């Protein structure tokens, strides 16, 4: 696997199908009543497939599908995005921005103290500590992705099986 595929925290995919987008959206919406393994919700052209609460853990992913009509034909394009629970994603982004802000702030403070020939050891220690925290956050996200990989496959198989139930396949 190439390095560019290794660092993706939120895997994406897209494919085209020979089917009307509204029919596809209704197909996913109808799975709410026919199965209980996944929580399916629809908002406009977006379908969210989630793991039920009783099977969720901190790193449980969700699958976001956007189903768009292709203007020139009776085809549709499906964009998929695997991601963590939005609350977890927001927390991770907040922590990354907080670490970056502290890194920049303490770097400026350390440089100011250095240029004024004052002691700057504490500020330099905190700058280096922020680098360590960022590395821990990054690898924590990678471990979380690996922990949720099984459920990611379950979500993808559910999407694929739902489409195949109506004999819908990707266009080559």
GROMACS .gro file of C-alpha atoms in nm:
model
  172
    1UNK     CA    1   0.000   0.000   0.000
    2UNK     CA    2   0.138   0.342  -0.089
    3UNK     CA    3   0.224   0.599   0.173
    4UNK     CA    4  -0.055   0.834   0.060
    5UNK     CA    5  -0.313   0.567   0.141
    6UNK     CA    6  -0.155   0.504   0.479
    7UNK     CA    7  -0.210   0.853   0.622
    8UNK     CA    8  -0.577   0.888   0.532
    9UNK     CA    9  -0.781   0.899   0.851
   10UNK     CA   10  -1.122   0.923   0.680
   11UNK     CA   11  -1.133   0.684   0.379
   12UNK     CA   12  -1.342   0.791   0.081
   13UNK     CA   13  -1.477   0.620  -0.229
   14UNK     CA   14  -1.703   0.696  -0.523
   15UNK     CA   15  -1.866   0.497  -0.798
   16UNK     CA   16  -2.130   0.536  -1.065
   17UNK     CA   17  -2.444   0.323  -1.094
   18UNK     CA   18  -2.707   0.283  -1.368
   19UNK     CA   19  -2.997   0.384  -1.150
   20UNK     CA   20  -3.203   0.688  -1.059
   21UNK     CA   21  -3.071   0.871  -0.751
   22UNK     CA   22  -3.415   0.911  -0.591
   23UNK     CA   23  -3.477   0.534  -0.620
   24UNK     CA   24  -3.143   0.468  -0.453
   25UNK     CA   25  -3.222   0.709  -0.171
   26UNK     CA   26  -3.563   0.543  -0.118
   27UNK     CA   27  -3.395   0.201  -0.123
   28UNK     CA   28  -3.169   0.296   0.167
   29UNK     CA   29  -3.455   0.467   0.348
   30UNK     CA   30  -3.666   0.150   0.321
   31UNK     CA   31  -3.396  -0.053   0.498
   32UNK     CA   32  -3.495   0.116   0.825
   33UNK     CA   33  -3.798  -0.113   0.851
   34UNK     CA   34  -3.647  -0.431   0.703
   35UNK     CA   35  -3.336  -0.470   0.921
   36UNK     CA   36  -3.212  -0.379   1.269
   37UNK     CA   37  -2.836  -0.432   1.235
   38UNK     CA   38  -2.770  -0.071   1.137
   39UNK     CA   39  -2.923   0.270   1.195
   40UNK     CA   40  -3.001   0.432   0.860
   41UNK     CA   41  -3.107   0.794   0.829
   42UNK     CA   42  -3.160   1.015   0.526
   43UNK     CA   43  -3.136   1.391   0.490
   44UNK     CA   44  -3.193   1.519   0.134
   45UNK     CA   45  -2.931   1.344  -0.088
   46UNK     CA   46  -2.735   1.213   0.211
   47UNK     CA   47  -2.763   0.873   0.377
   48UNK     CA   48  -2.597   0.803   0.711
   49UNK     CA   49  -2.540   0.441   0.812
   50UNK     CA   50  -2.438   0.392   1.174
   51UNK     CA   51  -2.379   0.112   1.419
   52UNK     CA   52  -2.662   0.077   1.677
   53UNK     CA   53  -2.591   0.222   2.024
   54UNK     CA   54  -2.570  -0.117   2.193
   55UNK     CA   55  -2.290  -0.230   1.954
   56UNK     CA   56  -2.101   0.101   1.948
   57UNK     CA   57  -1.769   0.163   2.112
   58UNK     CA   58  -1.570   0.486   2.130
   59UNK     CA   59  -1.406   0.425   1.790
   60UNK     CA   60  -1.718   0.305   1.601
   61UNK     CA   61  -1.729   0.449   1.249
   62UNK     CA   62  -2.022   0.566   1.043
   63UNK     CA   63  -2.070   0.565   0.666
   64UNK     CA   64  -2.191   0.883   0.499
   65UNK     CA   65  -2.322   0.837   0.146
   66UNK     CA   66  -2.405   1.122  -0.088
   67UNK     CA   67  -2.608   1.008  -0.386
   68UNK     CA   68  -2.615   1.258  -0.673
   69UNK     CA   69  -2.797   1.248  -1.003
   70UNK     CA   70  -2.586   1.274  -1.317
   71UNK     CA   71  -2.761   1.530  -1.538
   72UNK     CA   72  -2.697   1.378  -1.880
   73UNK     CA   73  -2.812   1.023  -1.805
   74UNK     CA   74  -3.033   0.812  -1.578
   75UNK     CA   75  -2.720   0.733  -1.378
   76UNK     CA   76  -2.615   0.836  -1.030
   77UNK     CA   77  -2.286   0.876  -0.856
   78UNK     CA   78  -2.239   0.760  -0.499
   79UNK     CA   79  -1.979   0.931  -0.282
   80UNK     CA   80  -1.890   0.748   0.039
   81UNK     CA   81  -1.700   0.870   0.342
   82UNK     CA   82  -1.610   0.660   0.644
   83UNK     CA   83  -1.556   0.861   0.957
   84UNK     CA   84  -1.575   0.844   1.331
   85UNK     CA   85  -1.874   0.953   1.531
   86UNK     CA   86  -1.904   1.332   1.476
   87UNK     CA   87  -1.857   1.393   1.849
   88UNK     CA   88  -1.527   1.202   1.849
   89UNK     CA   89  -1.416   1.380   1.529
   90UNK     CA   90  -1.498   1.721   1.679
   91UNK     CA   91  -1.310   1.637   1.998
   92UNK     CA   92  -1.002   1.528   1.801
   93UNK     CA   93  -1.009   1.843   1.587
   94UNK     CA   94  -1.049   2.062   1.897
   95UNK     CA   95  -0.752   1.890   2.063
   96UNK     CA   96  -0.538   1.929   1.749
   97UNK     CA   97  -0.621   2.302   1.725
   98UNK     CA   98  -0.559   2.351   2.098
   99UNK     CA   99  -0.219   2.180   2.071
  100UNK     CA  100  -0.133   2.387   1.761
  101UNK     CA  101  -0.239   2.709   1.935
  102UNK     CA  102  -0.035   2.630   2.245
  103UNK     CA  103   0.262   2.532   2.027
  104UNK     CA  104   0.252   2.865   1.840
  105UNK     CA  105   0.190   3.071   2.154
  106UNK     CA  106   0.468   2.914   2.356
  107UNK     CA  107   0.704   2.926   2.055
  108UNK     CA  108   0.652   3.301   2.029
  109UNK     CA  109   0.695   3.340   2.404
  110UNK     CA  110   1.015   3.130   2.400
  111UNK     CA  111   1.155   3.332   2.107
  112UNK     CA  112   1.070   3.659   2.282
  113UNK     CA  113   1.247   3.545   2.598
  114UNK     CA  114   1.544   3.419   2.396
  115UNK     CA  115   1.577   3.750   2.208
  116UNK     CA  116   1.551   3.942   2.539
  117UNK     CA  117   1.812   3.706   2.690
  118UNK     CA  118   1.567   3.586   2.956
  119UNK     CA  119   1.520   3.227   3.070
  120UNK     CA  120   1.306   3.034   2.822
  121UNK     CA  121   1.347   2.672   2.937
  122UNK     CA  122   0.985   2.629   3.053
  123UNK     CA  123   0.845   2.765   2.727
  124UNK     CA  124   1.077   2.543   2.522
  125UNK     CA  125   0.977   2.240   2.729
  126UNK     CA  126   0.607   2.311   2.665
  127UNK     CA  127   0.673   2.355   2.289
  128UNK     CA  128   0.844   2.016   2.279
  129UNK     CA  129   0.569   1.865   2.493
  130UNK     CA  130   0.307   1.991   2.243
  131UNK     CA  131   0.493   1.803   1.968
  132UNK     CA  132   0.475   1.485   2.177
  133UNK     CA  133   0.103   1.542   2.245
  134UNK     CA  134   0.038   1.591   1.872
  135UNK     CA  135   0.219   1.263   1.791
  136UNK     CA  136   0.015   1.084   2.060
  137UNK     CA  137  -0.308   1.226   1.913
  138UNK     CA  138  -0.207   1.118   1.562
  139UNK     CA  139  -0.127   0.763   1.664
  140UNK     CA  140  -0.437   0.753   1.884
  141UNK     CA  141  -0.643   0.832   1.574
  142UNK     CA  142  -0.461   0.561   1.378
  143UNK     CA  143  -0.526   0.306   1.654
  144UNK     CA  144  -0.891   0.412   1.662
  145UNK     CA  145  -0.920   0.366   1.287
  146UNK     CA  146  -0.771   0.019   1.315
  147UNK     CA  147  -1.006  -0.064   1.605
  148UNK     CA  148  -1.309   0.038   1.399
  149UNK     CA  149  -1.192  -0.139   1.080
  150UNK     CA  150  -1.415  -0.443   1.136
  151UNK     CA  151  -1.723  -0.225   1.171
  152UNK     CA  152  -1.613  -0.026   0.865
  153UNK     CA  153  -1.622  -0.348   0.665
  154UNK     CA  154  -1.966  -0.430   0.807
  155UNK     CA  155  -2.097  -0.089   0.699
  156UNK     CA  156  -1.949  -0.129   0.351
  157UNK     CA  157  -2.092  -0.481   0.313
  158UNK     CA  158  -2.435  -0.356   0.423
  159UNK     CA  159  -2.422  -0.079   0.160
  160UNK     CA  160  -2.306  -0.323  -0.108
  161UNK     CA  161  -2.566  -0.585  -0.015
  162UNK     CA  162  -2.843  -0.324  -0.011
  163UNK     CA  163  -2.750  -0.217  -0.363
  164UNK     CA  164  -2.715  -0.578  -0.484
  165UNK     CA  165  -3.060  -0.665  -0.344
  166UNK     CA  166  -3.204  -0.457  -0.630
  167UNK     CA  167  -2.937  -0.582  -0.874
  168UNK     CA  168  -2.755  -0.247  -0.876
  169UNK     CA  169  -2.389  -0.265  -0.966
  170UNK     CA  170  -2.116  -0.008  -1.026
  171UNK     CA  171  -2.065   0.109  -1.381
  172UNK     CA  172  -1.718   0.031  -1.516
   0.00000   0.00000   0.00000
